CSV table of C-alpha atoms in Angstrom, one decimal:
chain,number,residue,atom,x,y,z
A,246,UNK,CA,83.1,59.3,125.7
A,247,UNK,CA,80.0,57.2,125.4
A,248,UNK,CA,77.0,58.1,127.6
A,249,UNK,CA,75.5,55.4,129.8
A,250,UNK,CA,71.7,55.5,129.9
A,251,UNK,CA,69.0,53.5,131.7
A,252,UNK,CA,66.7,51.6,129.4
A,253,UNK,CA,63.6,49.5,129.4
A,254,UNK,CA,64.4,45.8,129.2
A,255,UNK,CA,64.2,44.7,125.5
A,256,UNK,CA,61.3,42.3,124.9
A,257,UNK,CA,63.4,40.1,122.7
A,258,UNK,CA,66.2,39.6,125.3
A,259,UNK,CA,67.1,36.9,127.8
A,260,UNK,CA,66.6,39.6,130.5
A,261,UNK,CA,62.9,40.0,129.6
A,262,UNK,CA,61.9,36.6,131.0
A,263,UNK,CA,63.0,37.9,134.4
A,264,UNK,CA,61.5,41.4,133.9
A,265,UNK,CA,58.1,39.7,133.2
A,266,UNK,CA,58.4,37.5,136.3
A,267,UNK,CA,56.5,38.7,139.3
A,268,UNK,CA,58.7,39.8,142.2
A,269,UNK,CA,62.0,40.0,140.2
A,270,UNK,CA,64.0,43.2,140.3
A,271,UNK,CA,65.6,44.0,136.9
A,272,UNK,CA,67.6,46.9,135.5
A,273,UNK,CA,69.0,47.6,132.1
A,274,UNK,CA,71.6,50.1,130.9
A,275,UNK,CA,73.1,50.8,127.5
A,276,UNK,CA,75.9,52.8,125.8
A,277,UNK,CA,76.3,53.3,122.1
A,278,UNK,CA,79.8,52.9,120.7
A,279,UNK,CA,81.5,52.9,117.3
A,280,UNK,CA,82.0,49.7,115.5
A,281,UNK,CA,80.1,46.5,114.7
A,282,UNK,CA,78.5,44.5,117.5
A,283,UNK,CA,80.7,41.7,118.8
A,284,UNK,CA,79.7,39.8,122.0
A,285,UNK,CA,83.1,38.2,122.5
A,286,UNK,CA,84.9,41.6,122.4
A,287,UNK,CA,82.3,43.1,124.7
A,288,UNK,CA,82.6,40.3,127.3
A,289,UNK,CA,86.4,40.6,127.2
A,290,UNK,CA,86.4,44.3,127.6
A,291,UNK,CA,83.7,44.3,130.3
A,292,UNK,CA,85.5,41.9,132.6
A,293,UNK,CA,89.0,43.2,131.7
A,294,UNK,CA,88.1,46.9,132.0
A,295,UNK,CA,89.8,49.2,134.5
A,296,UNK,CA,86.4,49.7,136.1
A,297,UNK,CA,86.1,45.9,136.9
A,298,UNK,CA,89.7,45.6,138.2
A,299,UNK,CA,88.7,46.0,141.9
A,300,UNK,CA,85.9,43.5,141.6
A,301,UNK,CA,88.3,41.1,139.9
A,302,UNK,CA,90.6,41.3,143.0
A,303,UNK,CA,87.6,40.8,145.4
A,304,UNK,CA,86.4,37.8,143.3
A,305,UNK,CA,89.9,36.3,143.4
A,306,UNK,CA,89.9,36.4,147.2
A,307,UNK,CA,86.4,35.4,147.8
A,308,UNK,CA,85.6,33.4,144.7
A,309,UNK,CA,87.1,30.3,143.2
A,310,UNK,CA,90.7,31.5,142.7
A,311,UNK,CA,92.2,34.1,140.5
A,312,UNK,CA,90.1,35.8,137.9
A,313,UNK,CA,92.6,35.7,135.0
A,314,UNK,CA,92.6,37.1,131.5
A,315,UNK,CA,92.5,33.5,130.2
A,316,UNK,CA,89.4,32.7,132.2
A,317,UNK,CA,87.7,35.8,130.8
A,318,UNK,CA,88.8,34.9,127.3
A,319,UNK,CA,87.3,31.4,127.7
A,320,UNK,CA,84.0,32.9,128.9
A,321,UNK,CA,83.9,35.4,126.1
A,322,UNK,CA,84.6,32.8,123.4
A,323,UNK,CA,82.0,30.4,124.8
A,324,UNK,CA,84.6,27.8,125.8
A,325,UNK,CA,83.8,28.1,129.6
A,326,UNK,CA,80.5,27.5,131.4
A,327,UNK,CA,81.9,28.9,134.7
A,328,UNK,CA,83.6,32.1,135.5
A,329,UNK,CA,84.6,33.2,139.0
A,330,UNK,CA,81.3,33.2,141.0
A,331,UNK,CA,79.1,32.8,137.9
A,332,UNK,CA,77.9,30.0,135.7
A,333,UNK,CA,76.5,30.5,132.2
A,334,UNK,CA,72.7,30.2,132.4
A,335,UNK,CA,72.1,31.1,128.8
A,336,UNK,CA,73.9,32.4,125.8
A,337,UNK,CA,73.0,33.5,122.3
A,338,UNK,CA,75.1,35.1,119.6
A,339,UNK,CA,74.5,38.5,121.1
A,340,UNK,CA,73.7,37.9,124.8
A,341,UNK,CA,75.1,36.3,127.9
A,342,UNK,CA,73.1,35.5,131.1
A,343,UNK,CA,75.2,34.6,134.1
A,344,UNK,CA,73.8,33.2,137.3
A,345,UNK,CA,75.7,33.8,140.6
A,346,UNK,CA,76.3,30.3,142.1
A,347,UNK,CA,74.2,29.9,145.2
A,348,UNK,CA,72.6,33.3,145.1
A,349,UNK,CA,69.4,34.7,143.5
A,350,UNK,CA,71.4,37.1,141.3
A,351,UNK,CA,71.9,37.2,137.5
A,352,UNK,CA,74.2,39.4,135.3
A,353,UNK,CA,73.3,40.1,131.7
A,354,UNK,CA,75.3,41.4,128.8
A,355,UNK,CA,74.1,42.1,125.3
A,356,UNK,CA,75.5,43.7,122.2
A,357,UNK,CA,73.3,44.8,119.3
A,358,UNK,CA,73.5,46.9,116.3
A,359,UNK,CA,72.2,50.5,116.7
A,360,UNK,CA,69.1,50.9,114.5
A,361,UNK,CA,69.8,52.5,111.2
A,362,UNK,CA,73.6,52.4,111.6
A,363,UNK,CA,76.0,49.8,110.4
A,364,UNK,CA,78.9,51.3,112.2
A,365,UNK,CA,77.6,51.5,115.8
A,366,UNK,CA,77.0,48.9,118.5
A,367,UNK,CA,74.8,49.1,121.6
A,368,UNK,CA,76.4,47.6,124.7
A,369,UNK,CA,73.8,46.6,127.2
A,370,UNK,CA,74.3,45.5,130.8
A,371,UNK,CA,71.6,44.4,133.3
A,372,UNK,CA,71.0,42.7,136.6
A,373,UNK,CA,68.4,40.5,138.2
A,374,UNK,CA,67.5,39.8,141.8
A,375,UNK,CA,65.1,37.0,142.2
A,376,UNK,CA,62.4,37.2,144.9
A,377,UNK,CA,63.5,36.2,148.3
A,378,UNK,CA,62.3,32.7,149.4
A,379,UNK,CA,61.2,34.5,152.6
A,380,UNK,CA,59.0,37.0,150.9
A,381,UNK,CA,55.2,36.5,151.2
A,382,UNK,CA,53.6,34.5,148.4
A,383,UNK,CA,51.2,37.3,147.7
A,384,UNK,CA,54.1,39.9,147.6
A,385,UNK,CA,57.2,38.3,146.1
A,386,UNK,CA,60.2,40.6,146.1
A,387,UNK,CA,64.0,40.6,146.5
A,388,UNK,CA,65.3,40.5,150.1
A,389,UNK,CA,65.6,43.7,152.2
A,390,UNK,CA,69.5,43.7,152.0
A,391,UNK,CA,69.3,43.8,148.2
A,392,UNK,CA,66.6,46.5,148.1
A,393,UNK,CA,68.7,48.7,150.4
A,394,UNK,CA,71.7,48.1,148.1
A,395,UNK,CA,69.9,49.2,144.9
A,396,UNK,CA,71.1,52.8,144.9
A,397,UNK,CA,74.8,51.8,145.1
A,398,UNK,CA,74.1,49.0,142.6
A,399,UNK,CA,72.7,51.4,140.0
A,400,UNK,CA,75.6,53.7,140.3
A,401,UNK,CA,78.1,50.8,140.1
A,402,UNK,CA,76.3,49.3,137.1
A,403,UNK,CA,76.7,52.6,135.3
A,404,UNK,CA,80.4,52.8,136.3
A,405,UNK,CA,81.1,49.3,135.0
A,406,UNK,CA,79.3,49.8,131.7
A,407,UNK,CA,81.0,53.2,131.2
A,408,UNK,CA,84.4,51.5,131.7
A,409,UNK,CA,83.7,48.8,129.1
A,410,UNK,CA,82.3,51.4,126.6
A,411,UNK,CA,85.2,53.7,127.2
A,412,UNK,CA,87.7,50.9,126.5
A,413,UNK,CA,85.7,49.9,123.4
A,414,UNK,CA,86.0,53.5,122.2
A,415,UNK,CA,89.7,53.6,122.9
A,416,UNK,CA,90.0,50.7,120.4
A,417,UNK,CA,91.4,48.1,122.7
A,418,UNK,CA,90.2,44.9,120.9
A,419,UNK,CA,92.5,42.8,123.0
A,420,UNK,CA,92.1,42.6,126.8
A,421,UNK,CA,94.7,44.3,128.9
A,422,UNK,CA,96.8,41.9,130.9
A,423,UNK,CA,95.8,41.7,134.6
A,424,UNK,CA,97.9,43.8,137.0
């Protein structure tokens, strides 16, 4: 089973622009898995993972309709610019930055080759909380509710990445159909 570890934000990543911005909260986790890096496969596995199932149901109720395997596949392949509560803010061949519509939150996924190995991929997952508009100009920071939520968020982030990495290791290249 892959191990999820906390990491510093890679300087060459889409996440780094937020990490360098005053008052933004960012976090970054990674898990190394067997196989070559593939962003489409990672996005599919992440949002179809057993770990993400509960959130899919919540998003279906409170979001913009059901979160389907087809919608996930369209996001993964780059054919969709919106998915559930997110819109694609930026995308490269190895990264996806999603912005939560109407909220100061971002979700980041990246897949990369593990240094000195052709047969290993590094799955990365991170989050951003932008400074609250109500924070003082001389002390920008995320809102109090988010700051209180951080311990749960960190545990949940590890849980989600672990689920995607475990599914990758099980060799499920095609997403499982929603329950």
